[in-house]
mmCIF file of C-alpha atoms and ligand atoms in Angstrom:
data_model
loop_
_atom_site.group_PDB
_atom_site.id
_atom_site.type_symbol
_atom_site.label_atom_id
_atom_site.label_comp_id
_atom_site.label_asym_id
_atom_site.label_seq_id
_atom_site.Cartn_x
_atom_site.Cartn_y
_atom_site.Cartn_z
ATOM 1 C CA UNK A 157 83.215 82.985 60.237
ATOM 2 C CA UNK A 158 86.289 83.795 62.231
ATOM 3 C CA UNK A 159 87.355 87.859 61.687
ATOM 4 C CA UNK A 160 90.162 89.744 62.396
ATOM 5 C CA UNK A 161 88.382 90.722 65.413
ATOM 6 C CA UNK A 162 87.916 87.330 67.130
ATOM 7 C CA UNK A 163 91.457 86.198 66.006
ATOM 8 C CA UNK A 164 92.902 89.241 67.756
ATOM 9 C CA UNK A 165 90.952 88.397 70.784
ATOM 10 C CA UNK A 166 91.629 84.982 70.424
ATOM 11 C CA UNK A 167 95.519 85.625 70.319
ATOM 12 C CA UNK A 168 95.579 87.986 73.563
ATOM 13 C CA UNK A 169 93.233 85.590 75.545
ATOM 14 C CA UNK A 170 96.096 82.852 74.899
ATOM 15 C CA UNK A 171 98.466 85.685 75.835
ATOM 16 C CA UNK A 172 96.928 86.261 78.688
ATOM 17 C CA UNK A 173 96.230 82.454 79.597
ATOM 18 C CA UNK A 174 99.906 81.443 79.355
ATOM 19 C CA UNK A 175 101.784 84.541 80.819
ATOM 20 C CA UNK A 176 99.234 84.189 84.289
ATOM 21 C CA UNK A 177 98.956 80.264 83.602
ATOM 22 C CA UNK A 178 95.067 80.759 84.737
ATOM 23 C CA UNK A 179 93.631 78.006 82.753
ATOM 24 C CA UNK A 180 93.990 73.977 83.626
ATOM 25 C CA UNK A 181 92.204 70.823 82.913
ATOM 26 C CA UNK A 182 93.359 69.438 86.119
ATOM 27 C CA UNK A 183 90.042 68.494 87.447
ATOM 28 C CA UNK A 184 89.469 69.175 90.909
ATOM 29 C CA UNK A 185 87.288 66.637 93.057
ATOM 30 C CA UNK A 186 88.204 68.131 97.332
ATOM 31 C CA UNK A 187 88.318 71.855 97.913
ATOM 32 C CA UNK A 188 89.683 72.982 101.076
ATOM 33 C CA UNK A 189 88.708 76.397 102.129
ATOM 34 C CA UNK A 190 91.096 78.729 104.855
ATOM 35 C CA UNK A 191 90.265 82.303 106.229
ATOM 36 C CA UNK A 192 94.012 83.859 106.404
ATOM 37 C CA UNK A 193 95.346 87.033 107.422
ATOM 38 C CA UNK A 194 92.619 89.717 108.976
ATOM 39 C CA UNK A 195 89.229 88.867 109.335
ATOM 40 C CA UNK A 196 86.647 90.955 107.843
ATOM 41 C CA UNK A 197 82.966 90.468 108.729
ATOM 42 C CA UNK A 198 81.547 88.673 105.359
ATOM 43 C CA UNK A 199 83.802 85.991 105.783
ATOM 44 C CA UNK A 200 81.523 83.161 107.034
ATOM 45 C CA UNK A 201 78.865 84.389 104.415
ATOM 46 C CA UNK A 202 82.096 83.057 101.816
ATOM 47 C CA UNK A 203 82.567 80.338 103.589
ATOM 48 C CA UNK A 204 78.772 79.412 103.280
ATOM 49 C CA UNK A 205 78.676 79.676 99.733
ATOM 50 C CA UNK A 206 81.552 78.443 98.808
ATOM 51 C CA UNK A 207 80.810 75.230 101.047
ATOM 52 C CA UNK A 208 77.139 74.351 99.527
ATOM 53 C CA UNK A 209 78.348 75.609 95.894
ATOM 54 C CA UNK A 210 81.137 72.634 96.288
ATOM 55 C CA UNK A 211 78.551 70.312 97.521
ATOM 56 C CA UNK A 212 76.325 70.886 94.586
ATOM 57 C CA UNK A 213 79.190 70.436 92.080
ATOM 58 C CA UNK A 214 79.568 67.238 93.803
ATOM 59 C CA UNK A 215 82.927 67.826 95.392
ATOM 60 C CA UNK A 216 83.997 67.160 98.987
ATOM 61 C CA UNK A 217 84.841 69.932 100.816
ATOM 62 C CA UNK A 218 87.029 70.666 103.562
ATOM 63 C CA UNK A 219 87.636 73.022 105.810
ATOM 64 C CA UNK A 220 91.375 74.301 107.195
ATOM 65 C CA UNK A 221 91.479 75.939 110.615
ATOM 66 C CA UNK A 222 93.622 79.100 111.490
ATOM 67 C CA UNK A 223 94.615 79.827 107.584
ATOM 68 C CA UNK A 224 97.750 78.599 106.643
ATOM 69 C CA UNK A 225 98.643 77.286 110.533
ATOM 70 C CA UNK A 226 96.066 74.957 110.256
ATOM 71 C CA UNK A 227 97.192 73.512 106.516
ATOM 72 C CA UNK A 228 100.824 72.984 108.506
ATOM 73 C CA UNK A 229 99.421 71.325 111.517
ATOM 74 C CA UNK A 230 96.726 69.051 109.760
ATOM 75 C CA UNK A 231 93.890 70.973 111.509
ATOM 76 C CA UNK A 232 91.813 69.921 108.655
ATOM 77 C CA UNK A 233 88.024 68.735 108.667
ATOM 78 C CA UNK A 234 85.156 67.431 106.640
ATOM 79 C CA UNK A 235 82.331 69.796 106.037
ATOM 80 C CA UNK A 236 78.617 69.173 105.292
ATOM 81 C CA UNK A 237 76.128 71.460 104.385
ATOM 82 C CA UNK A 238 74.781 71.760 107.875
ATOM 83 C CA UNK A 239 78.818 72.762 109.001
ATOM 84 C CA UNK A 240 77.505 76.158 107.495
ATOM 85 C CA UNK A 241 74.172 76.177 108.792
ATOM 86 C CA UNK A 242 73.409 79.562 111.069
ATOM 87 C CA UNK A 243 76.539 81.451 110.216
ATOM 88 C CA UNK A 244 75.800 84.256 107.406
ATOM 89 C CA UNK A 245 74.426 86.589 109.827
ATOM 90 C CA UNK A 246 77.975 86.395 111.878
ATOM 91 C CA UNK A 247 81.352 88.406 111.923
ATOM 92 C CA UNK A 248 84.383 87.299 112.345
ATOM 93 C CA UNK A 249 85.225 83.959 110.849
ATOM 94 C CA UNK A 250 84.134 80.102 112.056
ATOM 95 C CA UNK A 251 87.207 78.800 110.523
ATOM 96 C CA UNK A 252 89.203 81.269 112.518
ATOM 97 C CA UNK A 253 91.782 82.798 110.853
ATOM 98 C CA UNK A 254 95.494 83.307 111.429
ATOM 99 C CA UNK A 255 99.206 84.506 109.993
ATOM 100 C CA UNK A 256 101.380 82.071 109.477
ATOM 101 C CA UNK A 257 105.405 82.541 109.453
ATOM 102 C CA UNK A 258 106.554 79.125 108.802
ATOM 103 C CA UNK A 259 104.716 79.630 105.570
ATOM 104 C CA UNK A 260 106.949 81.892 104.325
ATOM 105 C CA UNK A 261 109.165 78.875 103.760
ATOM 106 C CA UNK A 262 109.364 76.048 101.815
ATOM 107 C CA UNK A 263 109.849 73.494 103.949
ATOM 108 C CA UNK A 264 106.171 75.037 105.896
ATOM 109 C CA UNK A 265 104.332 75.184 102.405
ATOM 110 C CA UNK A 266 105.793 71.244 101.899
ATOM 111 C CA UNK A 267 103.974 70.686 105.105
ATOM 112 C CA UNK A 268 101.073 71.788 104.465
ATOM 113 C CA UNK A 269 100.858 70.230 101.054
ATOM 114 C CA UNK A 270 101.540 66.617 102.380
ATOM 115 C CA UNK A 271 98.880 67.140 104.909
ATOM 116 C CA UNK A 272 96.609 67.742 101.672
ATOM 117 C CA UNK A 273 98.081 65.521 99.543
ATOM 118 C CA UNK A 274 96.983 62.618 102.458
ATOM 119 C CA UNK A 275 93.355 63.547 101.859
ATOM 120 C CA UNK A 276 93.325 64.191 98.477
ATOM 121 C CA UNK A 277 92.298 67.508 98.488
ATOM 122 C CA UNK A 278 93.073 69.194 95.018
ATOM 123 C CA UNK A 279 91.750 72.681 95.306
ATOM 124 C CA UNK A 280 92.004 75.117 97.708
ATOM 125 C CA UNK A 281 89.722 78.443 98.357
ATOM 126 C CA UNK A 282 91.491 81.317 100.001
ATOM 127 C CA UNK A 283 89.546 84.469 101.954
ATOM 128 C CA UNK A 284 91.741 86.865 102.479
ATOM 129 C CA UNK A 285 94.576 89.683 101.636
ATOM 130 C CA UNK A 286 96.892 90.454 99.541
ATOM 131 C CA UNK A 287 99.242 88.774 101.381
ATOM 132 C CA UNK A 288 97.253 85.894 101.701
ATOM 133 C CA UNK A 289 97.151 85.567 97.547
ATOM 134 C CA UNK A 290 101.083 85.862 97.470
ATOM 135 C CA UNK A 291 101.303 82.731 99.664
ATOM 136 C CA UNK A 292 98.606 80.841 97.511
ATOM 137 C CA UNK A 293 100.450 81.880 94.257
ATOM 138 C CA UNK A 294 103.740 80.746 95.818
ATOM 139 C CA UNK A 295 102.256 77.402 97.386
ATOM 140 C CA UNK A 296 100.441 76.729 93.960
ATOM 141 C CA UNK A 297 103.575 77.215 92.057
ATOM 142 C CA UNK A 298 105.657 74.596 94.198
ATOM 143 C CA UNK A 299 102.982 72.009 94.435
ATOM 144 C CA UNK A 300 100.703 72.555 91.300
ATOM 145 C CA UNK A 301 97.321 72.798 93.478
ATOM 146 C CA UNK A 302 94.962 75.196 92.248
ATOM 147 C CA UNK A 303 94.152 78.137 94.586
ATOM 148 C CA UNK A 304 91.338 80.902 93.983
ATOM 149 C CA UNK A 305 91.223 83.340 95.951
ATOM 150 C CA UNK A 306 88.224 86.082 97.423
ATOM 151 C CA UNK A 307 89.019 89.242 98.996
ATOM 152 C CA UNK A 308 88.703 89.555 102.846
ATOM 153 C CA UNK A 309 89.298 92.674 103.546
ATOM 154 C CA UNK A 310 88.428 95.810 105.361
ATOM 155 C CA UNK A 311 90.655 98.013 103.983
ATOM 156 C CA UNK A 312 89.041 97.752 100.184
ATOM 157 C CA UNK A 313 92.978 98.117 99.264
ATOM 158 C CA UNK A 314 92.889 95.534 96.311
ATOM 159 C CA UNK A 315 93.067 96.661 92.595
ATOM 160 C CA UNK A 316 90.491 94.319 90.184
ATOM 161 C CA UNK A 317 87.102 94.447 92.516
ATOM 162 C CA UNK A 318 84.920 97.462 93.343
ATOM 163 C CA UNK A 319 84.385 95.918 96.758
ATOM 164 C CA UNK A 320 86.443 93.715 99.555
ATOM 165 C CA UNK A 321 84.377 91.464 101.902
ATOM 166 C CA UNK A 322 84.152 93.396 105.255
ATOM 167 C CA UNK A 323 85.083 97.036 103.801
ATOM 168 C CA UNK A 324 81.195 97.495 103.618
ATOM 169 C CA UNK A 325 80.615 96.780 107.886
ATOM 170 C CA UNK A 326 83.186 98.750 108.560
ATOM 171 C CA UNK A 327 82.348 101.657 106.710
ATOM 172 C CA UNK A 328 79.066 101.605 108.549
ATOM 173 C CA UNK A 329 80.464 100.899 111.511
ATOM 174 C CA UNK A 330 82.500 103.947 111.644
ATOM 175 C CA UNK A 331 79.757 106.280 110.287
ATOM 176 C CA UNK A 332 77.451 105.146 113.128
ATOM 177 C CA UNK A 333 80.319 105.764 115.874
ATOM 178 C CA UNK A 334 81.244 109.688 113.980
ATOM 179 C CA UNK A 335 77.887 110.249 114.226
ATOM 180 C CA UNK A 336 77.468 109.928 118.102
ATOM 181 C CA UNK A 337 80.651 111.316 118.555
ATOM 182 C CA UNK A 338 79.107 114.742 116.460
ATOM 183 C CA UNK A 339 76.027 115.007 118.851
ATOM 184 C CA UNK A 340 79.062 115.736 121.573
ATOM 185 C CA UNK A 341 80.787 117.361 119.232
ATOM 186 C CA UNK A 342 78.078 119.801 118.253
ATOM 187 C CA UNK A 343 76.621 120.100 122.347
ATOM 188 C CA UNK A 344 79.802 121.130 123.602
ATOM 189 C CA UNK A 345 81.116 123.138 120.055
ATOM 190 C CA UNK A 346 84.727 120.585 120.311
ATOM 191 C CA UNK A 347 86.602 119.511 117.495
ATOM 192 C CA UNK A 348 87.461 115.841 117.523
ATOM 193 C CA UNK A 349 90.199 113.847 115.807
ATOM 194 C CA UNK A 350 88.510 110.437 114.782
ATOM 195 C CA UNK A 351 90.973 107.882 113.844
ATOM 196 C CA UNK A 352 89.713 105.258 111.408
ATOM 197 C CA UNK A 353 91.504 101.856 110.441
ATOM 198 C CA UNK A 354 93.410 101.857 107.431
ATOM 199 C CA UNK A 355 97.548 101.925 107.781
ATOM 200 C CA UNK A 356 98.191 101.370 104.015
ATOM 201 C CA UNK A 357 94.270 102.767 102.910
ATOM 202 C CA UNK A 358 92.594 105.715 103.048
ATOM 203 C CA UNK A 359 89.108 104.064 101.992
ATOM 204 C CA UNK A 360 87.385 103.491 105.633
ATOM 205 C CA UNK A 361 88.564 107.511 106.183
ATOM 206 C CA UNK A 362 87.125 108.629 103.254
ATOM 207 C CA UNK A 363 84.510 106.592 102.750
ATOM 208 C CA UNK A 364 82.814 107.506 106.589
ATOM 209 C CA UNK A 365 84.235 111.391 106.496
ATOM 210 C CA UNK A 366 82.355 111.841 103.241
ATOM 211 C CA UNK A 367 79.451 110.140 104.931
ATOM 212 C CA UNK A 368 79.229 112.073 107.909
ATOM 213 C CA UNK A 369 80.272 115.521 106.567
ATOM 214 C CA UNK A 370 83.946 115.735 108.360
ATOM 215 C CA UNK A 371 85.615 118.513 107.507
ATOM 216 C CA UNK A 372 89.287 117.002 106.955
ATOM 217 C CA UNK A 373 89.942 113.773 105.974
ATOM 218 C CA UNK A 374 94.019 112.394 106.161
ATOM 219 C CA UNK A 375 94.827 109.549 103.752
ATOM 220 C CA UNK A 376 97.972 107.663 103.556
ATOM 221 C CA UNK A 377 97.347 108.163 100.031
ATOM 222 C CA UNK A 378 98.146 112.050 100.472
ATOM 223 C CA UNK A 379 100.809 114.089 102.001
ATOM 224 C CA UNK A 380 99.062 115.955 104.780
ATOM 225 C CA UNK A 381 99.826 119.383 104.848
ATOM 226 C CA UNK A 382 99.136 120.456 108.607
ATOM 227 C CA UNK A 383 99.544 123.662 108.583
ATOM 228 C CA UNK A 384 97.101 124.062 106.101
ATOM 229 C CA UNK A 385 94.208 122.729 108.269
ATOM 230 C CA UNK A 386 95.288 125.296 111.125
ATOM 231 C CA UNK A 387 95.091 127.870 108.611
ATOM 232 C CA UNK A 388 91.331 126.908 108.000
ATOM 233 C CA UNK A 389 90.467 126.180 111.062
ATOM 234 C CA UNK A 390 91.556 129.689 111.867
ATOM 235 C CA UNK A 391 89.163 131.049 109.295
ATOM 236 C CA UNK A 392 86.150 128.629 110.863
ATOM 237 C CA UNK A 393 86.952 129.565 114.422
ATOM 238 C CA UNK A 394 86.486 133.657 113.110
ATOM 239 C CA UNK A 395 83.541 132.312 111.295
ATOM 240 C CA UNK A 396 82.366 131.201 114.911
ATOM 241 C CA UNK A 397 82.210 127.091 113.061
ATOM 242 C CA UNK A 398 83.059 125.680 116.264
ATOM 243 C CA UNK A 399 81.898 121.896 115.734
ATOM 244 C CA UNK A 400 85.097 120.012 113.566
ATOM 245 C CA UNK A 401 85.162 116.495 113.184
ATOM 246 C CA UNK A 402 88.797 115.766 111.108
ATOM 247 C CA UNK A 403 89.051 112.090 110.149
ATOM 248 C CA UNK A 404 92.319 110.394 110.380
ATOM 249 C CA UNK A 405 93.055 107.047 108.653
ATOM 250 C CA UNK A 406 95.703 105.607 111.250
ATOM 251 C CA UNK A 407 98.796 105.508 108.750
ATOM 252 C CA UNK A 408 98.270 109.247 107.348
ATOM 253 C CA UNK A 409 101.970 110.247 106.970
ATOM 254 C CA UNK A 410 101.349 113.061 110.087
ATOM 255 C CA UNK A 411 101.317 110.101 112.305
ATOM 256 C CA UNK A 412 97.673 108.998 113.131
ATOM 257 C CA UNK A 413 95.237 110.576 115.039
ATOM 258 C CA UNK A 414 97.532 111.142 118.045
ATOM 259 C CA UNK A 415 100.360 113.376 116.153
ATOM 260 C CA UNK A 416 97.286 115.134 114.470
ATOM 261 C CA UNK A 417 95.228 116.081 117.647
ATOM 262 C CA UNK A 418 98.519 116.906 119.567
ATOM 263 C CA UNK A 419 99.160 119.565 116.722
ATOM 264 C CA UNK A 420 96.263 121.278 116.796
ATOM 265 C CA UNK A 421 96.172 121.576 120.837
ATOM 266 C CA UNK A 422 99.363 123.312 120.157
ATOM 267 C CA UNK A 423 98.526 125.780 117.483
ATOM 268 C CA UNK A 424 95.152 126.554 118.771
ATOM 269 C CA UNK A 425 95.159 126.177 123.075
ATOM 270 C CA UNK A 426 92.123 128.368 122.846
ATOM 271 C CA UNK A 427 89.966 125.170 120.943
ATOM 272 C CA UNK A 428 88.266 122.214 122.849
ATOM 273 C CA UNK A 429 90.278 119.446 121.100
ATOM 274 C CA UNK A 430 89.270 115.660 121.453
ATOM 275 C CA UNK A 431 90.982 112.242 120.377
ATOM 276 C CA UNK A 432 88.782 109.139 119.541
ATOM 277 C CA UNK A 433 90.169 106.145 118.155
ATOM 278 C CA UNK A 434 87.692 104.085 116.673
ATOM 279 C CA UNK A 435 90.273 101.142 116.876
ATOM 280 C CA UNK A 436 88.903 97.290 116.582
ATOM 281 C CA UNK A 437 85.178 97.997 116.544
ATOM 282 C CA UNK A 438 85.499 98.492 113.234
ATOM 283 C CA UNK A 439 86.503 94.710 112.495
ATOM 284 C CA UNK A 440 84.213 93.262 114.103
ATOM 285 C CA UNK A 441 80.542 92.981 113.998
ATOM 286 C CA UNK A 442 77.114 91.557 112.170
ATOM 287 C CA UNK A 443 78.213 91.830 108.332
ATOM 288 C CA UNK A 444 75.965 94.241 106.353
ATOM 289 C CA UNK A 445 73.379 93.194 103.659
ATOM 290 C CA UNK A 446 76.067 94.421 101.235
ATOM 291 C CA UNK A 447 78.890 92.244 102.588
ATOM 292 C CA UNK A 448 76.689 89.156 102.663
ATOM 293 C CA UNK A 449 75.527 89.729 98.925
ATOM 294 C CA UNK A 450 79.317 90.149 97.224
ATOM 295 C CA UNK A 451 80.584 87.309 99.936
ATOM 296 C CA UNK A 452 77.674 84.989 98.519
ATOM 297 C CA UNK A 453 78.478 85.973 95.031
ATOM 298 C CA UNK A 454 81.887 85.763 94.876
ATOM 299 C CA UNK A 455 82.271 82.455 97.086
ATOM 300 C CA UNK A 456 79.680 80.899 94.537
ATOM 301 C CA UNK A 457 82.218 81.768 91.259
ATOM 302 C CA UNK A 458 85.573 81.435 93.339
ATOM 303 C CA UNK A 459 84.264 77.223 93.147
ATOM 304 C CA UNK A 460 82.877 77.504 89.872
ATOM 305 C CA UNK A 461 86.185 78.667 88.942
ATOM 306 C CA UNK A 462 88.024 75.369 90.361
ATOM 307 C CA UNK A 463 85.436 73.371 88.129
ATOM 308 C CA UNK A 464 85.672 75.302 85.175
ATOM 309 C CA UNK A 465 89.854 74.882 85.661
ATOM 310 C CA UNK A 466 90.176 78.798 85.783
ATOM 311 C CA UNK A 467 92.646 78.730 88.753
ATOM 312 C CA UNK A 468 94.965 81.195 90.555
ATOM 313 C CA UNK A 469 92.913 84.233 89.780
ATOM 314 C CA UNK A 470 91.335 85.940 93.271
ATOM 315 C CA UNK A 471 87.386 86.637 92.468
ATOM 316 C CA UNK A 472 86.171 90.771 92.393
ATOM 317 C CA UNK A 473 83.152 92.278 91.430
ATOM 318 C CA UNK A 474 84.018 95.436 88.727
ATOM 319 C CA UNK A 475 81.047 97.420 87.624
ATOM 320 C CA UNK A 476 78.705 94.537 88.698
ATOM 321 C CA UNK A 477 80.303 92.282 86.978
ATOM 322 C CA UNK A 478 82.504 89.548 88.236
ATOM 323 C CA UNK A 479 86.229 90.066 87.143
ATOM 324 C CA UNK A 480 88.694 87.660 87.538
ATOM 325 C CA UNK A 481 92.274 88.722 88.714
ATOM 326 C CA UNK A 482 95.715 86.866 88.138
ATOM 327 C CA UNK A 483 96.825 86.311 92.196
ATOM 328 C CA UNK A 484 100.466 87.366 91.650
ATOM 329 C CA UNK A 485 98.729 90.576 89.853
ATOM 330 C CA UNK A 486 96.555 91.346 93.148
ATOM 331 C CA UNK A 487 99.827 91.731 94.983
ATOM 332 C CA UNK A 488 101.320 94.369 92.878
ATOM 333 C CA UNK A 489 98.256 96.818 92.565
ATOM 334 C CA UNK A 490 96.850 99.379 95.482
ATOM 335 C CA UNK A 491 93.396 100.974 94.573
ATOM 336 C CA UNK A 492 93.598 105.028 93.655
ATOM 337 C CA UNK A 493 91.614 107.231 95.482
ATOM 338 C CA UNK A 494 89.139 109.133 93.022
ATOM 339 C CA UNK A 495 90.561 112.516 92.712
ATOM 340 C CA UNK A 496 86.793 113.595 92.288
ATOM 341 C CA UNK A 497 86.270 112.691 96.056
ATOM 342 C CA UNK A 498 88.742 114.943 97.384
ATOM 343 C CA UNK A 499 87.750 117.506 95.630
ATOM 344 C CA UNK A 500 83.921 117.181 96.353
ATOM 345 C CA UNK A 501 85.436 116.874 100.450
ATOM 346 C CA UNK A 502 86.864 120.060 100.154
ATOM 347 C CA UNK A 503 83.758 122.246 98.591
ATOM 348 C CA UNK A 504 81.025 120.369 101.079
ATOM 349 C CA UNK A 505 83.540 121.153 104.366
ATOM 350 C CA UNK A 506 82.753 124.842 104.150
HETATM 351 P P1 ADP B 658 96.711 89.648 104.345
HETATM 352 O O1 ADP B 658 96.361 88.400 103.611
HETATM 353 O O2 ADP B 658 95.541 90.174 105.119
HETATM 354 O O3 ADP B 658 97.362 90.663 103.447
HETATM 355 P P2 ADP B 658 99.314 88.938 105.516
HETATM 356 O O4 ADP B 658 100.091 89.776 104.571
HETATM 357 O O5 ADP B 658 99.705 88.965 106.942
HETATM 358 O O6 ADP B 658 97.753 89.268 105.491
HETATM 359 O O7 ADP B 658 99.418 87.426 104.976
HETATM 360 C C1 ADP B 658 98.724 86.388 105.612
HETATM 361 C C2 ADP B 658 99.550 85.126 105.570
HETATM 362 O O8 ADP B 658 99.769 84.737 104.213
HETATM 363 C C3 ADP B 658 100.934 85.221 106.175
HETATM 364 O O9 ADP B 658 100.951 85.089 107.577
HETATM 365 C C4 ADP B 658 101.638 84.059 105.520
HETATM 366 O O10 ADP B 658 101.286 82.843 106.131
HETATM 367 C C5 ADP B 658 101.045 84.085 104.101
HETATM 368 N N1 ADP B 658 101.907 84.854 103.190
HETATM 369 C C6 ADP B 658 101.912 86.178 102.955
HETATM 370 N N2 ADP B 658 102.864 86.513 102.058
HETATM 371 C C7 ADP B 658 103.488 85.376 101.739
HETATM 372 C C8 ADP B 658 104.589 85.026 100.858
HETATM 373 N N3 ADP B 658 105.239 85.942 100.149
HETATM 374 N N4 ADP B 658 104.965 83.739 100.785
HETATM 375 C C9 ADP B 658 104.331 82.792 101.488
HETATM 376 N N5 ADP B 658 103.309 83.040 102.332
HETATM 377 C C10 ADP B 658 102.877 84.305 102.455
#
């Protein structure tokens, strides 16, 4: 029997269909697959699954060198199951991974599509940013090839998923180089200023200060009042709380880690200060268990999606289940910081 209920669901799932024109019966028969923007460590995990999940769906699978460079300059080659063979325990990305400028145009994206076009490829797989999914939505537009995308990113700075491929390393990367950097700290009673990645996100910052019991964290996502911290490290120095690690994500609006540490040495001669920035370590790196699982999961459903003809949606994972984003919506949202973190920063930093 058909309620009220289903017919209202049924009405805003059309609603929803044709305003993000997700669903198609084009059916797809060659994927290609491109790493573009950063690189995260996860990626080649994706890259695995989505390769053998397209072989078992029977479809032929390529893959595109140097993101969207490699779609322009017909870098473009056949992959087997083997192609993938040794690679999920890797960083970085086999299919390398690239920005692309001439993409940004028309005439680039009509490139690229004609080297497709020649090999039939109908489908194409995209790890990476936000950026990356604007270019997808825009070359999927022009030429009517469905994209799907999967998030490749450190930064975690993508609304509809819980988790980015690669925020998970680099998390843990960080927290294992704050925690050397505290045995100093805590030998020699200095205060360091750690720098973290994260120019537009304050997730790696708050993510590893929270982890390693720093005692100020700066987010872009905040205004950072400076004085403030003087003030309590004024009241910690009386206290005779010597040891001080303050976590900067490198686009908090004081300037980065530099601007930060400089300030302090000003206001407070009398204190040992230290700048460390963690800088590209953080990229790099063996992916964590973590990163492998969500880059396995989500490359597996970003190819079921091509099959099932849901297309231009970028795959997340939202309270472990998979949730499937419009692309043009992905570029539109930033993730908020829980307010509930800050808060429990602030009490546990006494
Ligand atoms: P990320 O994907 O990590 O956010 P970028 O923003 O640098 O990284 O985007 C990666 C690439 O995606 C760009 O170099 C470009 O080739 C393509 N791209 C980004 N935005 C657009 C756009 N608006 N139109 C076409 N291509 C784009």
């Amino acid at each position: 029997m058909c309620t009220f209920n289903t017919l209202l669901k049924a009405e805003h799932l059309t609603e929803f269909i044709c305003r993000f024109n997700i669903m198609s019966n084009k059916k797809v028969t060659k994927i290609g697959i491109l790493c573009s923007g950063g690189d995260s460590p996860g990626m080649n995990a994706a890259i695995r699954a989505a390769v053998r999940t397209g072989l078992h769906y029977g479809l032929e699978v390529f893959g595109i060198m140097r993101g969207y460079s490699g779609m322009l300059e017909d870098d473009i080659f056949k992959m087997e199951s083997r192609s993938v063979a040794n690679i999920i325990q890797r960083g970085g990305t086999v299919l390398k991974t690239a920005r692309c400028m001439e993409f940004y145009e028309h005439e680039g994206r009509k490139k690229g599509y004609e080297n497709l076009r020649k090999r039939g490829i109908d489908g194409l797989v995209i790890i990476g940013g936000d950026g990356s999914f604007r270019g997808a939505q825009t070359f999927s537009n022009e030429f009517d090839i469905p994209c799907v995308g999967l998030p490749g990113t450190i930064d975690k700075d993508i609304a509809g998923t819980d988790f980015t491929i690669g925020f998970d390393t680099a998390v843990n990367t960080a927290v294992e180089a704050i925690d050397k950097i505290r045995d100093t700290a805590d030998s020699h009673d200095r205060l360091f200023v750690i720098e973290v990645m994260g120019r537009d996100a304050g997730y790696i910052a708050l993510h590893s200060g929270i982890a390693t019991g720093a005692e100020n964290i700066l987010i872009p996502e905040r205004k950072t009042y400076i004085d403030d911290i003087i003030q309590s490290l004024q009241e910690k120095e009386k206290r005779k709380k010597l040891v001080n690690l303050i976590i900067v994500a490198e686009g908090d609006d004081f300037g980065g880690g530099d601007e930060v540490a400089k300030y302090i040495k000003q206001k407070m001669p009398q204190l040992e200060v230290r700048l460390c920035i963690l800088g590209h370590i953080q990229r790099g790196g063996t992916p964590t268990c973590m990163d492998r699982l969500i880059a396995s999961r989500m490359g597996y459903h970003a190819v079921e999606c091509l099959v099932e003809g849901k297309h231009n949606v970028f795959v997340g994972i939202q309270n472990n289940r998979m949730n499937y984003t419009p692309l043009n919506e992905a570029v539109k949202k930033k993730q908020r910081i829980n307010e509930e973190w800050l808060k429990i920063v602030k009490i546990l930093a006494t």
